[in-house]
JSON list of C-alpha atoms in Angstrom, two decimals:
[
{"chain": "N", "resi": 1, "resn": "MET", "atom": "CA", "xyz": [-80.36, -38.94, -201.67]},
{"chain": "N", "resi": 2, "resn": "LEU", "atom": "CA", "xyz": [-79.05, -35.35, -203.03]},
{"chain": "N", "resi": 3, "resn": "GLU", "atom": "CA", "xyz": [-82.48, -34.43, -202.87]},
{"chain": "N", "resi": 4, "resn": "MET", "atom": "CA", "xyz": [-83.18, -35.15, -199.22]},
{"chain": "N", "resi": 5, "resn": "GLU", "atom": "CA", "xyz": [-79.81, -32.87, -198.44]},
{"chain": "N", "resi": 6, "resn": "GLU", "atom": "CA", "xyz": [-80.56, -30.37, -200.06]},
{"chain": "N", "resi": 7, "resn": "LYS", "atom": "CA", "xyz": [-84.32, -29.89, -198.96]},
{"chain": "N", "resi": 8, "resn": "GLU", "atom": "CA", "xyz": [-83.49, -29.72, -195.79]},
{"chain": "N", "resi": 9, "resn": "GLN", "atom": "CA", "xyz": [-81.17, -27.11, -196.49]},
{"chain": "N", "resi": 10, "resn": "GLN", "atom": "CA", "xyz": [-84.05, -25.14, -197.90]},
{"chain": "N", "resi": 11, "resn": "GLU", "atom": "CA", "xyz": [-85.87, -26.12, -194.72]},
{"chain": "N", "resi": 12, "resn": "LYS", "atom": "CA", "xyz": [-83.01, -24.39, -192.36]},
{"chain": "N", "resi": 13, "resn": "ARG", "atom": "CA", "xyz": [-83.11, -21.32, -194.14]},
{"chain": "N", "resi": 14, "resn": "PRO", "atom": "CA", "xyz": [-85.21, -17.89, -192.96]},
{"chain": "N", "resi": 15, "resn": "PHE", "atom": "CA", "xyz": [-87.53, -17.39, -194.80]},
{"chain": "N", "resi": 16, "resn": "TRP", "atom": "CA", "xyz": [-86.11, -13.68, -195.69]},
{"chain": "N", "resi": 17, "resn": "ARG", "atom": "CA", "xyz": [-82.72, -12.69, -195.65]},
{"chain": "N", "resi": 18, "resn": "ILE", "atom": "CA", "xyz": [-81.37, -8.83, -194.84]},
{"chain": "N", "resi": 19, "resn": "ASN", "atom": "CA", "xyz": [-79.15, -8.00, -197.97]},
{"chain": "N", "resi": 20, "resn": "PRO", "atom": "CA", "xyz": [-76.28, -6.20, -195.71]},
{"chain": "N", "resi": 21, "resn": "LYS", "atom": "CA", "xyz": [-76.02, -4.22, -199.35]},
{"chain": "N", "resi": 22, "resn": "LEU", "atom": "CA", "xyz": [-79.42, -2.70, -199.11]},
{"chain": "N", "resi": 23, "resn": "VAL", "atom": "CA", "xyz": [-79.43, -1.45, -195.71]},
{"chain": "N", "resi": 24, "resn": "PRO", "atom": "CA", "xyz": [-79.10, 1.87, -195.66]},
{"chain": "N", "resi": 25, "resn": "LEU", "atom": "CA", "xyz": [-81.25, 1.84, -199.62]},
{"chain": "N", "resi": 26, "resn": "GLN", "atom": "CA", "xyz": [-83.78, 0.87, -197.06]},
{"chain": "N", "resi": 27, "resn": "PHE", "atom": "CA", "xyz": [-83.41, 3.22, -193.87]},
{"chain": "N", "resi": 28, "resn": "LEU", "atom": "CA", "xyz": [-84.17, 5.86, -196.52]},
{"chain": "N", "resi": 29, "resn": "THR", "atom": "CA", "xyz": [-86.87, 4.61, -198.12]},
{"chain": "N", "resi": 30, "resn": "PHE", "atom": "CA", "xyz": [-88.38, 4.19, -194.60]},
{"chain": "N", "resi": 31, "resn": "ILE", "atom": "CA", "xyz": [-87.73, 7.93, -193.73]},
{"chain": "N", "resi": 32, "resn": "PHE", "atom": "CA", "xyz": [-89.31, 9.74, -197.35]},
{"chain": "N", "resi": 33, "resn": "TYR", "atom": "CA", "xyz": [-92.56, 7.15, -197.32]},
{"chain": "N", "resi": 34, "resn": "GLY", "atom": "CA", "xyz": [-92.20, 8.04, -192.69]},
{"chain": "N", "resi": 35, "resn": "GLY", "atom": "CA", "xyz": [-91.99, 12.08, -193.25]},
{"chain": "N", "resi": 36, "resn": "MET", "atom": "CA", "xyz": [-94.14, 12.05, -196.56]},
{"chain": "N", "resi": 37, "resn": "ALA", "atom": "CA", "xyz": [-97.32, 9.77, -193.97]},
{"chain": "N", "resi": 38, "resn": "ALA", "atom": "CA", "xyz": [-96.44, 12.55, -192.08]},
{"chain": "N", "resi": 39, "resn": "LEU", "atom": "CA", "xyz": [-96.93, 15.55, -193.95]},
{"chain": "N", "resi": 40, "resn": "TYR", "atom": "CA", "xyz": [-100.44, 13.84, -195.81]},
{"chain": "N", "resi": 41, "resn": "PRO", "atom": "CA", "xyz": [-102.92, 15.26, -194.29]},
{"chain": "N", "resi": 42, "resn": "PHE", "atom": "CA", "xyz": [-101.40, 18.31, -194.16]},
{"chain": "N", "resi": 43, "resn": "PHE", "atom": "CA", "xyz": [-101.62, 18.61, -198.00]},
{"chain": "N", "resi": 44, "resn": "THR", "atom": "CA", "xyz": [-105.44, 19.54, -198.50]},
{"chain": "N", "resi": 45, "resn": "ILE", "atom": "CA", "xyz": [-105.76, 21.77, -195.44]},
{"chain": "N", "resi": 46, "resn": "HIS", "atom": "CA", "xyz": [-102.68, 24.01, -197.47]},
{"chain": "N", "resi": 47, "resn": "MET", "atom": "CA", "xyz": [-104.75, 23.11, -200.36]},
{"chain": "N", "resi": 48, "resn": "LYS", "atom": "CA", "xyz": [-106.90, 25.53, -199.14]},
{"chain": "N", "resi": 49, "resn": "SER", "atom": "CA", "xyz": [-105.18, 28.15, -198.78]},
{"chain": "N", "resi": 50, "resn": "LEU", "atom": "CA", "xyz": [-104.30, 27.89, -201.55]},
{"chain": "N", "resi": 51, "resn": "GLY", "atom": "CA", "xyz": [-108.12, 28.16, -203.14]},
{"chain": "N", "resi": 52, "resn": "PHE", "atom": "CA", "xyz": [-108.73, 24.54, -204.22]},
{"chain": "N", "resi": 53, "resn": "THR", "atom": "CA", "xyz": [-112.31, 23.68, -203.26]},
{"chain": "N", "resi": 54, "resn": "THR", "atom": "CA", "xyz": [-112.85, 20.58, -201.40]},
{"chain": "N", "resi": 55, "resn": "THR", "atom": "CA", "xyz": [-114.09, 19.28, -204.83]},
{"chain": "N", "resi": 56, "resn": "GLU", "atom": "CA", "xyz": [-110.46, 20.02, -207.09]},
{"chain": "N", "resi": 57, "resn": "THR", "atom": "CA", "xyz": [-108.87, 18.13, -203.38]},
{"chain": "N", "resi": 58, "resn": "ALA", "atom": "CA", "xyz": [-110.94, 15.06, -203.95]},
{"chain": "N", "resi": 59, "resn": "ILE", "atom": "CA", "xyz": [-110.25, 14.95, -207.41]},
{"chain": "N", "resi": 60, "resn": "ILE", "atom": "CA", "xyz": [-105.85, 15.60, -207.38]},
{"chain": "N", "resi": 61, "resn": "TYR", "atom": "CA", "xyz": [-106.25, 12.84, -203.98]},
{"chain": "N", "resi": 62, "resn": "GLY", "atom": "CA", "xyz": [-108.37, 10.16, -206.33]},
{"chain": "N", "resi": 63, "resn": "VAL", "atom": "CA", "xyz": [-106.05, 10.84, -209.73]},
{"chain": "N", "resi": 64, "resn": "LEU", "atom": "CA", "xyz": [-102.52, 10.23, -207.26]},
{"chain": "N", "resi": 65, "resn": "PRO", "atom": "CA", "xyz": [-102.54, 6.38, -206.70]},
{"chain": "N", "resi": 66, "resn": "LEU", "atom": "CA", "xyz": [-103.90, 6.12, -209.72]},
{"chain": "N", "resi": 67, "resn": "LEU", "atom": "CA", "xyz": [-100.55, 8.16, -211.13]},
{"chain": "N", "resi": 68, "resn": "CYS", "atom": "CA", "xyz": [-98.47, 6.34, -208.81]},
{"chain": "N", "resi": 69, "resn": "PHE", "atom": "CA", "xyz": [-99.61, 2.26, -209.68]},
{"chain": "N", "resi": 70, "resn": "ILE", "atom": "CA", "xyz": [-99.33, 3.57, -213.90]},
{"chain": "N", "resi": 71, "resn": "GLY", "atom": "CA", "xyz": [-96.20, 5.88, -213.22]},
{"chain": "N", "resi": 72, "resn": "PRO", "atom": "CA", "xyz": [-93.73, 2.56, -213.36]},
{"chain": "N", "resi": 73, "resn": "ALA", "atom": "CA", "xyz": [-95.31, 0.84, -216.02]},
{"chain": "N", "resi": 74, "resn": "ILE", "atom": "CA", "xyz": [-95.20, 3.58, -218.02]},
{"chain": "N", "resi": 75, "resn": "THR", "atom": "CA", "xyz": [-91.69, 5.35, -217.47]},
{"chain": "N", "resi": 76, "resn": "GLY", "atom": "CA", "xyz": [-89.79, 0.97, -217.48]},
{"chain": "N", "resi": 77, "resn": "TRP", "atom": "CA", "xyz": [-91.40, 0.62, -221.26]},
{"chain": "N", "resi": 78, "resn": "ALA", "atom": "CA", "xyz": [-90.04, 4.56, -221.75]},
{"chain": "N", "resi": 79, "resn": "GLY", "atom": "CA", "xyz": [-86.60, 3.06, -220.07]},
{"chain": "N", "resi": 80, "resn": "ASP", "atom": "CA", "xyz": [-86.64, -0.32, -221.98]},
{"chain": "N", "resi": 81, "resn": "LYS", "atom": "CA", "xyz": [-87.63, 1.51, -225.99]},
{"chain": "N", "resi": 82, "resn": "ILE", "atom": "CA", "xyz": [-85.05, 4.89, -225.32]},
{"chain": "N", "resi": 83, "resn": "GLY", "atom": "CA", "xyz": [-82.27, 2.54, -223.34]},
{"chain": "N", "resi": 84, "resn": "ASN", "atom": "CA", "xyz": [-81.29, 5.79, -221.96]},
{"chain": "N", "resi": 85, "resn": "TYR", "atom": "CA", "xyz": [-82.11, 5.21, -218.28]},
{"chain": "N", "resi": 86, "resn": "LYS", "atom": "CA", "xyz": [-79.89, 8.49, -217.18]},
{"chain": "N", "resi": 87, "resn": "LEU", "atom": "CA", "xyz": [-81.82, 10.34, -220.11]},
{"chain": "N", "resi": 88, "resn": "ILE", "atom": "CA", "xyz": [-84.92, 9.32, -217.99]},
{"chain": "N", "resi": 89, "resn": "LEU", "atom": "CA", "xyz": [-83.88, 9.62, -214.26]},
{"chain": "N", "resi": 90, "resn": "ALA", "atom": "CA", "xyz": [-83.08, 13.56, -215.30]},
{"chain": "N", "resi": 91, "resn": "ILE", "atom": "CA", "xyz": [-87.14, 13.65, -217.16]},
{"chain": "N", "resi": 92, "resn": "ALA", "atom": "CA", "xyz": [-88.23, 12.60, -214.07]},
{"chain": "N", "resi": 93, "resn": "ILE", "atom": "CA", "xyz": [-86.51, 14.87, -211.77]},
{"chain": "N", "resi": 94, "resn": "GLY", "atom": "CA", "xyz": [-87.09, 17.23, -213.21]}
]
């Protein structure tokens, strides 16, 4: 009987819930990626004005998603090995 009540409560629960503590972070993330998406098409024009060839620009644009995919795994592994997350963050920020 108790299991039935738990199942009913789970069915009434919404599919996703908003964590109020994370709303500011979600807002900043939205603004950051929105700004990047707005500027991303103009990077090719800027690279062209800096003297990059079309092939070089294509290689850079092809490598960026790969690095974004592999980078978190590498930094996570390094953070676990080193254990000093502030040092990893300082290195990542530059």
